[in-house]
Amino acid sequence: MDILNIHQEDRDTMSVQVEKLEKSMVKLTIEVSPEEFEKGLQTAYLKNRNRIHVQGFRKGKAPRALIEKMYGAGIFYEDAANEVMPDAYEKALEETKLEVVSRPAVDIVSVGKGEPFVFTVEVAVKPEVVLGQYKELEYTSAPIEVTEEEIEAEIRRTQEQNARTITVEDRAIVSGDIAVIDFEGFVDGEAFEGGKGTDYELTIGSHSFVDTFEDQLIGKNAGDEVEVHVTFPEGYQSEALAGKPAMFSVKIKSIKVKELPELDDDFASDVSDYETFAEYKESVSAGLFEKKEKAAQEEKKSALIDQAVDNASLEVADAMVEEEARQIVDNYAQRMQGQGLTMEQYLQYSGKTMEQLVEETKPNALKNIRTRLVLEKIAQEEAIEVSEEDVEKELQQMADLYKLTLDQVKEYMGSQTEMLKKDLAAQKAEELIYTSAK
């Protein structure tokens, strides 16, 4: 246990005691002098006096001593505590130089007029990292192979992308056709929200519509108006429709079919820079090999980093994991909002609570923290430096990506540039682990 005092000019106003707990948790016991707490009481009185009625005095004019006599000495304690704690806590962190990585859990120990005000704060701090082996790690990559089936599947995908759609008029709908339909759905005779569409192109057999909707269109012709009867599944995203039978009024406007191009030299010259199908096929094989090679390199790098992290020793506080997990969920919520879905809607559709989502995220959060701290320690151990040129290059790439000027990106980044430097140093540490491996 270490006892530390706040810097000279504040020594008479407060003191702080630091107690190391398990798993990188720290307990600060902060004692504020009676004189400093008295200032907090006076501030609390001045803020609240207009809300306190004392007979014989105009609102806000009753003396503090009289109010305390009438309502008890502790009437202003809570507001006074809230007044002095933030500043005392901030000063304690400045003096102890602790790197706090979680929200503080505060508990008041003792409070009284004319007495020191004492409170404790429990926080997670950045854990100490003891590195294990991180250079010359061993990893055996599996041989890279591109099969004939993979080549054919890639060519089929390109063939599908270059298919043309033609309208058929001399037959009924069969599986695989595209039915262009107008539809409107009803439950208990009432139209429901989201159940209507116009000129919708439905691929029969895709199972993109509920229940046997698509099957019931097979054998129907363009111009037919049909009733389609389905039942929504019990776990359907809309609770109002889950498990309910529904009727869709459907008008079949036209029937289309995809016509695939022939896999010949003409196809090759249309979709690539090659004149013959044989050359094109060889290029597809080479492209798949390159893609697999890059994936194998990323897999190797990831596995080596995991090894380096597993070889290190560090204790991560539960509070730090909680903080990281909530940050991950918040970032996810922002991405969803960009796609037009709120977190409330997502929780409703998934049937989960926010706490369940955070709990599910914790293993990922722990891995993120351990990896980040180990890479940071390696960068420190290897004296890895990030130059201004490195930062400028990264900022320029961001500017190009978001179609902004370099000055705009610098302005948006602001103080986050220091965090960017840490990220770049971590990337260099990753490269060191990868290039030194056997």
Coordinates of C-alpha atoms in Angstrom, one line a residue:
M1 CA 0.0 0.0 0.0
D2 CA 1.4 3.4 -1.0
I3 CA 0.5 6.7 0.7
L4 CA 0.7 9.8 -1.5
N5 CA 0.0 13.4 -0.8
I6 CA -1.3 16.0 -3.3
H7 CA 1.3 18.6 -4.5
Q8 CA 2.6 21.2 -2.1
E9 CA 0.0 23.9 -2.5
D10 CA -2.9 21.5 -1.9
R11 CA -1.3 19.5 0.9
D12 CA -3.4 21.3 3.5
T13 CA -6.6 20.8 1.5
M14 CA -6.5 17.0 0.8
S15 CA -4.5 13.8 0.8
V16 CA -4.8 10.6 -1.1
Q17 CA -4.0 7.0 -0.2
V18 CA -3.5 4.4 -3.0
E19 CA -4.2 0.7 -2.4
K20 CA -3.6 -1.8 -5.1
L21 CA -6.3 -4.4 -5.4
E22 CA -6.5 -7.6 -7.5
K23 CA -6.5 -7.7 -11.3
S24 CA -5.2 -4.2 -11.9
M25 CA -7.9 -2.5 -9.7
V26 CA -6.9 0.4 -7.5
K27 CA -8.7 1.9 -4.5
L28 CA -8.1 5.6 -3.8
T29 CA -9.0 6.9 -0.4
I30 CA -9.2 10.7 -0.7
E31 CA -9.5 12.9 2.3
V32 CA -10.6 16.5 1.8
S33 CA -9.8 19.0 4.6
P34 CA -12.7 20.4 6.8
E35 CA -11.9 23.9 5.3
E36 CA -12.2 22.7 1.7
F37 CA -15.4 20.8 2.5
E38 CA -16.8 23.9 4.2
K39 CA -16.3 25.8 0.9
G40 CA -18.4 23.0 -0.8
L41 CA -21.1 23.4 1.9
Q42 CA -21.2 27.1 1.3
T43 CA -21.5 26.6 -2.5
A44 CA -24.3 24.0 -2.0
Y45 CA -26.1 26.5 0.3
L46 CA -25.9 29.3 -2.3
K47 CA -27.2 27.0 -5.0
N48 CA -30.1 25.7 -3.0
R49 CA -31.3 28.5 -0.8
N50 CA -33.9 29.8 -3.3
R51 CA -35.6 26.4 -3.1
I52 CA -35.9 26.3 0.7
H53 CA -38.7 28.1 2.4
V54 CA -38.2 29.4 5.9
Q55 CA -41.0 31.3 7.6
G56 CA -40.3 34.9 8.2
F57 CA -37.7 35.2 5.4
R58 CA -38.1 36.0 1.8
K59 CA -37.1 33.1 -0.5
G60 CA -33.4 32.8 -0.7
K61 CA -32.7 35.1 2.3
A62 CA -32.7 32.6 5.1
P63 CA -29.3 32.2 6.8
R64 CA -27.5 28.9 6.2
A65 CA -27.1 28.3 10.0
L66 CA -30.9 28.6 10.5
I67 CA -31.7 26.3 7.6
E68 CA -29.2 23.7 9.0
K69 CA -30.8 24.0 12.4
M70 CA -34.3 23.5 11.0
Y71 CA -33.6 20.7 8.5
G72 CA -30.5 19.1 10.0
A73 CA -26.8 19.7 9.6
G74 CA -26.6 17.2 6.7
I75 CA -29.1 19.0 4.4
F76 CA -26.3 20.3 2.2
Y77 CA -23.9 17.3 2.5
E78 CA -24.8 15.5 -0.7
D79 CA -24.5 18.6 -2.9
A80 CA -21.3 19.6 -1.1
A81 CA -19.9 16.2 -1.7
N82 CA -20.8 16.4 -5.4
E83 CA -19.2 19.8 -5.5
V84 CA -15.8 18.8 -4.0
M85 CA -15.4 15.2 -5.3
P86 CA -14.7 15.8 -9.0
D87 CA -11.9 18.3 -8.3
A88 CA -10.4 16.2 -5.6
Y89 CA -10.5 13.1 -7.8
E90 CA -8.8 14.9 -10.7
K91 CA -6.0 16.2 -8.5
A92 CA -5.5 12.7 -7.0
L93 CA -5.1 11.3 -10.5
E94 CA -2.6 14.1 -11.4
E95 CA -0.4 13.3 -8.4
T96 CA -0.6 9.5 -8.6
K97 CA -0.1 9.5 -12.4
L98 CA -2.5 6.5 -12.6
E99 CA -3.7 5.5 -16.1
V100 CA -7.3 5.0 -15.3
V101 CA -9.2 2.8 -17.9
S102 CA -12.7 2.5 -16.3
R103 CA -15.4 4.6 -14.8
P104 CA -14.9 5.3 -11.1
A105 CA -17.0 3.6 -8.5
V106 CA -17.4 6.1 -5.6
D107 CA -18.2 5.5 -2.0
I108 CA -18.5 8.1 0.8
V109 CA -16.7 7.0 4.0
S110 CA -17.3 9.9 6.3
V111 CA -18.8 13.3 6.2
G112 CA -19.6 15.9 8.8
K113 CA -19.5 19.6 9.5
G114 CA -16.1 20.6 10.8
E115 CA -14.6 17.2 9.9
P116 CA -12.5 15.9 7.0
F117 CA -14.6 14.6 4.1
V118 CA -13.4 11.1 3.1
F119 CA -14.4 9.1 0.1
T120 CA -13.0 6.2 -1.8
V121 CA -12.8 5.6 -5.6
E122 CA -12.2 2.2 -7.1
V123 CA -11.0 2.2 -10.7
A124 CA -9.3 -0.1 -13.1
V125 CA -5.8 1.0 -14.2
K126 CA -3.7 0.0 -17.2
P127 CA -2.3 -3.3 -16.3
E128 CA 1.5 -4.1 -16.3
V129 CA 2.5 -6.2 -19.2
V130 CA 5.3 -8.8 -18.9
L131 CA 6.3 -9.9 -22.4
G132 CA 7.1 -13.5 -23.3
Q133 CA 8.6 -14.6 -26.6
Y134 CA 7.3 -12.5 -29.5
K135 CA 10.2 -12.8 -32.0
E136 CA 11.1 -15.9 -34.1
L137 CA 7.8 -17.6 -33.4
E138 CA 7.0 -20.7 -35.4
Y139 CA 4.0 -21.1 -37.7
T140 CA 3.5 -23.6 -40.5
S141 CA 1.2 -22.4 -43.3
A142 CA -0.9 -25.0 -45.1
P143 CA -0.1 -25.4 -48.8
I144 CA -2.2 -23.1 -51.1
E145 CA -4.2 -24.9 -53.7
V146 CA -6.9 -23.8 -56.2
T147 CA -9.3 -26.6 -57.2
E148 CA -11.1 -26.9 -60.5
E149 CA -14.4 -26.6 -58.7
E150 CA -13.4 -23.2 -57.2
I151 CA -12.3 -22.0 -60.7
E152 CA -15.6 -23.1 -62.2
A153 CA -17.6 -21.6 -59.4
E154 CA -15.9 -18.2 -59.9
I155 CA -16.5 -18.3 -63.6
R156 CA -20.2 -19.2 -62.9
R157 CA -20.5 -16.1 -60.7
T158 CA -19.2 -13.9 -63.5
Q159 CA -21.5 -15.7 -65.9
E160 CA -24.5 -14.9 -63.6
Q161 CA -23.4 -11.3 -63.3
N162 CA -23.4 -11.0 -67.1
A163 CA -26.7 -12.7 -67.7
R164 CA -29.4 -10.8 -69.5
T165 CA -33.0 -10.9 -68.5
I166 CA -35.7 -11.7 -71.1
T167 CA -39.5 -11.7 -70.8
V168 CA -41.2 -15.0 -71.5
E169 CA -44.9 -14.9 -72.7
D170 CA -45.6 -18.5 -73.8
R171 CA -45.6 -20.4 -70.5
A172 CA -46.4 -20.4 -66.8
I173 CA -44.0 -19.7 -64.0
V174 CA -41.5 -22.4 -63.1
S175 CA -38.9 -22.5 -60.3
G176 CA -36.0 -20.2 -61.1
D177 CA -38.1 -17.6 -63.0
I178 CA -38.3 -14.0 -62.0
A179 CA -42.0 -13.0 -61.4
V180 CA -42.7 -9.3 -61.5
I181 CA -45.6 -8.8 -59.1
D182 CA -47.7 -6.2 -57.3
F183 CA -48.8 -7.5 -53.9
E184 CA -50.6 -6.5 -50.7
G185 CA -50.8 -8.5 -47.5
F186 CA -53.7 -8.8 -45.1
V187 CA -54.1 -10.2 -41.6
D188 CA -57.6 -10.7 -40.2
G189 CA -58.8 -8.8 -43.3
E190 CA -56.7 -5.7 -42.5
A191 CA -53.7 -4.5 -44.5
F192 CA -50.5 -4.4 -42.5
E193 CA -47.5 -2.1 -42.6
G194 CA -44.7 -3.3 -44.9
G195 CA -46.9 -5.8 -46.7
K196 CA -47.3 -4.0 -49.9
G197 CA -45.1 -3.8 -53.0
T198 CA -45.2 -2.7 -56.7
D199 CA -43.2 -4.1 -59.6
Y200 CA -41.4 -6.3 -57.2
E201 CA -39.0 -8.8 -59.0
L202 CA -39.3 -12.1 -57.0
T203 CA -37.0 -15.0 -57.9
I204 CA -39.1 -18.1 -57.5
G205 CA -37.2 -20.6 -55.3
S206 CA -35.1 -18.0 -53.6
H207 CA -37.1 -18.4 -50.4
S208 CA -36.9 -14.6 -49.8
F209 CA -40.6 -14.4 -49.2
V210 CA -42.3 -16.0 -46.2
D211 CA -43.5 -19.6 -46.0
T212 CA -44.8 -21.1 -49.3
F213 CA -45.5 -17.8 -51.0
E214 CA -43.2 -18.5 -54.0
D215 CA -44.4 -22.1 -54.4
Q216 CA -48.0 -20.9 -54.8
L217 CA -47.0 -18.8 -57.8
I218 CA -45.6 -21.8 -59.8
G219 CA -48.0 -22.6 -62.7
K220 CA -49.5 -19.2 -62.8
N221 CA -49.4 -17.0 -65.9
A222 CA -48.7 -13.3 -66.5
G223 CA -51.9 -11.3 -66.0
D224 CA -53.2 -13.7 -63.3
E225 CA -54.5 -12.3 -60.1
V226 CA -54.2 -14.8 -57.3
E227 CA -54.6 -15.1 -53.5
V228 CA -51.6 -16.5 -51.7
H229 CA -52.1 -17.9 -48.2
V230 CA -49.2 -18.1 -45.8
T231 CA -48.4 -18.3 -42.0
F232 CA -45.7 -16.1 -40.5
P233 CA -43.2 -18.1 -38.4
E234 CA -43.5 -17.8 -34.6
G235 CA -40.1 -16.1 -34.4
Y236 CA -40.9 -13.5 -37.0
Q237 CA -39.2 -10.1 -36.4
S238 CA -42.5 -8.3 -36.2
E239 CA -44.4 -9.4 -33.1
A240 CA -47.7 -8.2 -34.5
L241 CA -47.3 -10.8 -37.4
A242 CA -45.5 -13.6 -35.6
G243 CA -47.4 -16.9 -35.9
K244 CA -50.3 -15.2 -37.8
P245 CA -52.0 -16.5 -41.0
A246 CA -52.0 -14.0 -43.8
M247 CA -53.5 -13.6 -47.3
F248 CA -51.6 -11.8 -50.0
S249 CA -53.5 -10.4 -53.0
V250 CA -51.0 -10.8 -55.9
K251 CA -51.0 -9.6 -59.5
I252 CA -48.5 -11.3 -61.8
K253 CA -47.4 -8.6 -64.3
S254 CA -44.8 -10.5 -66.2
I255 CA -42.4 -13.5 -66.1
K256 CA -38.7 -13.1 -66.7
V257 CA -35.9 -15.5 -67.0
K258 CA -32.1 -15.1 -66.9
E259 CA -30.3 -16.0 -70.1
L260 CA -26.7 -17.0 -69.4
P261 CA -24.0 -16.2 -72.0
E262 CA -22.1 -19.0 -73.6
L263 CA -18.7 -19.8 -71.9
D264 CA -16.6 -19.2 -75.0
D265 CA -13.9 -16.8 -76.4
D266 CA -16.5 -14.1 -76.9
F267 CA -17.5 -14.3 -73.2
A268 CA -13.8 -14.1 -72.2
S269 CA -13.2 -11.0 -74.3
D270 CA -16.4 -9.4 -72.9
V271 CA -15.5 -9.9 -69.3
S272 CA -11.7 -9.6 -69.3
D273 CA -8.7 -8.4 -71.2
Y274 CA -8.1 -11.9 -72.6
E275 CA -9.0 -13.1 -76.2
T276 CA -9.5 -16.8 -75.5
F277 CA -11.5 -18.6 -72.8
A278 CA -8.5 -20.7 -72.0
E279 CA -6.5 -17.6 -71.1
Y280 CA -9.3 -16.1 -69.2
K281 CA -9.7 -19.4 -67.1
E282 CA -6.0 -19.3 -66.4
S283 CA -6.3 -15.7 -65.1
V284 CA -9.2 -16.7 -62.9
S285 CA -7.0 -19.5 -61.4
A286 CA -4.1 -17.0 -60.8
G287 CA -6.5 -14.5 -59.2
L288 CA -7.9 -17.1 -56.8
F289 CA -4.4 -18.2 -55.9
E290 CA -3.4 -14.6 -55.2
K291 CA -6.5 -14.1 -53.0
K292 CA -5.8 -17.3 -51.1
E293 CA -2.2 -16.3 -50.7
K294 CA -3.2 -12.9 -49.1
A295 CA -5.7 -14.6 -46.9
A296 CA -3.0 -17.1 -45.8
Q297 CA -0.6 -14.2 -44.9
E298 CA -3.3 -12.5 -42.9
E299 CA -4.1 -15.8 -41.1
K300 CA -0.4 -16.3 -40.3
K301 CA 0.0 -12.8 -39.0
S302 CA -3.1 -13.1 -36.8
A303 CA -1.9 -16.5 -35.5
L304 CA 1.5 -15.1 -34.7
I305 CA 0.1 -12.1 -32.9
D306 CA -2.2 -14.4 -30.9
Q307 CA 0.9 -16.4 -29.9
A308 CA 2.8 -13.3 -28.8
V309 CA -0.3 -12.2 -26.7
D310 CA -0.7 -15.7 -25.2
N311 CA 3.0 -15.7 -24.2
A312 CA 2.7 -12.4 -22.4
S313 CA 1.4 -12.0 -18.8
L314 CA -1.1 -9.3 -17.8
E315 CA -4.1 -9.1 -15.6
V316 CA -7.0 -7.2 -17.0
A317 CA -9.6 -5.8 -14.7
D318 CA -13.3 -6.8 -15.2
A319 CA -14.2 -3.1 -15.2
M320 CA -11.8 -2.4 -18.1
V321 CA -13.4 -5.3 -20.1
E322 CA -16.9 -3.9 -19.3
E323 CA -15.8 -0.5 -20.6
E324 CA -14.3 -1.9 -23.8
A325 CA -17.4 -4.1 -24.4
R326 CA -19.7 -1.1 -24.0
Q327 CA -17.6 0.8 -26.5
I328 CA -17.8 -2.0 -29.0
V329 CA -21.6 -2.1 -28.7
D330 CA -21.8 1.7 -29.0
N331 CA -19.7 1.6 -32.2
Y332 CA -21.9 -1.1 -33.5
A333 CA -25.0 1.0 -32.7
Q334 CA -23.5 3.9 -34.7
R335 CA -22.9 1.7 -37.7
M336 CA -26.5 0.4 -37.6
Q337 CA -27.8 3.9 -37.3
G338 CA -26.0 4.7 -40.5
Q339 CA -28.0 1.9 -42.1
G340 CA -31.3 3.2 -40.7
L341 CA -31.7 0.8 -37.8
T342 CA -31.7 2.0 -34.2
M343 CA -30.3 0.0 -31.3
E344 CA -33.8 -0.3 -29.8
Q345 CA -35.1 -1.9 -33.0
Y346 CA -32.1 -4.3 -33.1
L347 CA -32.7 -5.4 -29.5
Q348 CA -36.4 -5.9 -30.3
Y349 CA -35.7 -8.0 -33.4
S350 CA -32.9 -10.0 -31.7
G351 CA -34.9 -10.5 -28.5
K352 CA -31.9 -9.5 -26.5
T353 CA -31.3 -6.8 -23.8
M354 CA -28.5 -4.3 -23.8
E355 CA -26.8 -6.1 -20.9
Q356 CA -27.0 -9.5 -22.7
L357 CA -25.4 -7.9 -25.8
V358 CA -22.6 -6.4 -23.6
E359 CA -22.0 -9.7 -21.9
E360 CA -21.7 -11.5 -25.3
T361 CA -19.2 -9.0 -26.4
K362 CA -16.9 -9.3 -23.4
P363 CA -14.7 -12.2 -24.7
N364 CA -14.0 -10.1 -27.8
A365 CA -13.4 -7.1 -25.7
L366 CA -10.9 -8.9 -23.5
K367 CA -9.0 -10.2 -26.6
N368 CA -8.9 -6.6 -28.0
I369 CA -7.5 -5.2 -24.8
R370 CA -4.8 -7.9 -24.4
T371 CA -3.7 -7.6 -28.0
R372 CA -3.6 -3.8 -27.9
L373 CA -1.6 -3.7 -24.6
V374 CA 0.9 -6.4 -25.7
L375 CA 1.6 -4.7 -29.1
E376 CA 2.0 -1.3 -27.2
K377 CA 4.5 -2.9 -24.9
I378 CA 6.4 -4.5 -27.8
A379 CA 6.6 -1.1 -29.5
Q380 CA 7.9 0.4 -26.3
E381 CA 10.4 -2.5 -25.8
E382 CA 11.7 -2.2 -29.4
A383 CA 11.8 1.6 -29.3
I384 CA 9.5 1.7 -32.3
E385 CA 9.1 5.3 -33.5
V386 CA 6.3 6.8 -35.6
S387 CA 7.6 9.7 -37.7
E388 CA 5.6 12.7 -38.8
E389 CA 5.8 11.4 -42.3
D390 CA 4.1 8.1 -41.2
V391 CA 1.3 10.1 -39.6
E392 CA 1.0 12.4 -42.7
K393 CA 0.8 9.4 -45.0
E394 CA -2.0 7.8 -42.9
L395 CA -3.9 11.1 -42.7
Q396 CA -3.6 11.5 -46.5
Q397 CA -5.0 8.0 -47.0
M398 CA -8.0 8.9 -44.8
A399 CA -8.5 12.1 -46.8
D400 CA -8.5 10.2 -50.0
L401 CA -10.9 7.6 -48.6
Y402 CA -13.4 10.2 -47.4
K403 CA -12.8 12.6 -50.3
L404 CA -11.6 15.4 -47.9
T405 CA -8.6 17.6 -47.9
L406 CA -5.6 16.8 -45.7
D407 CA -6.2 19.9 -43.6
Q408 CA -9.9 18.9 -43.0
V409 CA -8.8 15.5 -41.8
K410 CA -6.2 17.1 -39.4
E411 CA -8.9 19.4 -38.1
Y412 CA -11.3 16.5 -37.5
M413 CA -8.7 14.3 -35.8
G414 CA -7.5 17.0 -33.4
S415 CA -6.1 15.5 -30.3
Q416 CA -6.8 12.0 -31.6
T417 CA -3.6 12.2 -33.6
E418 CA -1.7 10.8 -30.5
M419 CA -4.0 7.8 -30.6
L420 CA -3.3 7.4 -34.3
K421 CA 0.5 7.3 -33.5
K422 CA -0.1 4.5 -31.0
D423 CA -2.1 2.6 -33.6
L424 CA 0.7 3.0 -36.2
A425 CA 3.3 1.9 -33.6
A426 CA 1.1 -1.2 -32.9
Q427 CA 1.0 -1.9 -36.7
K428 CA 4.8 -1.8 -36.8
A429 CA 5.0 -4.1 -33.8
E430 CA 2.7 -6.5 -35.7
E431 CA 5.0 -6.4 -38.7
L432 CA 8.0 -7.1 -36.5
I433 CA 6.3 -10.2 -35.1
Y434 CA 5.4 -11.4 -38.6
T435 CA 8.8 -10.7 -40.3
S436 CA 10.8 -12.3 -37.5
A437 CA 8.8 -15.5 -37.5
K438 CA 10.3 -18.8 -38.6

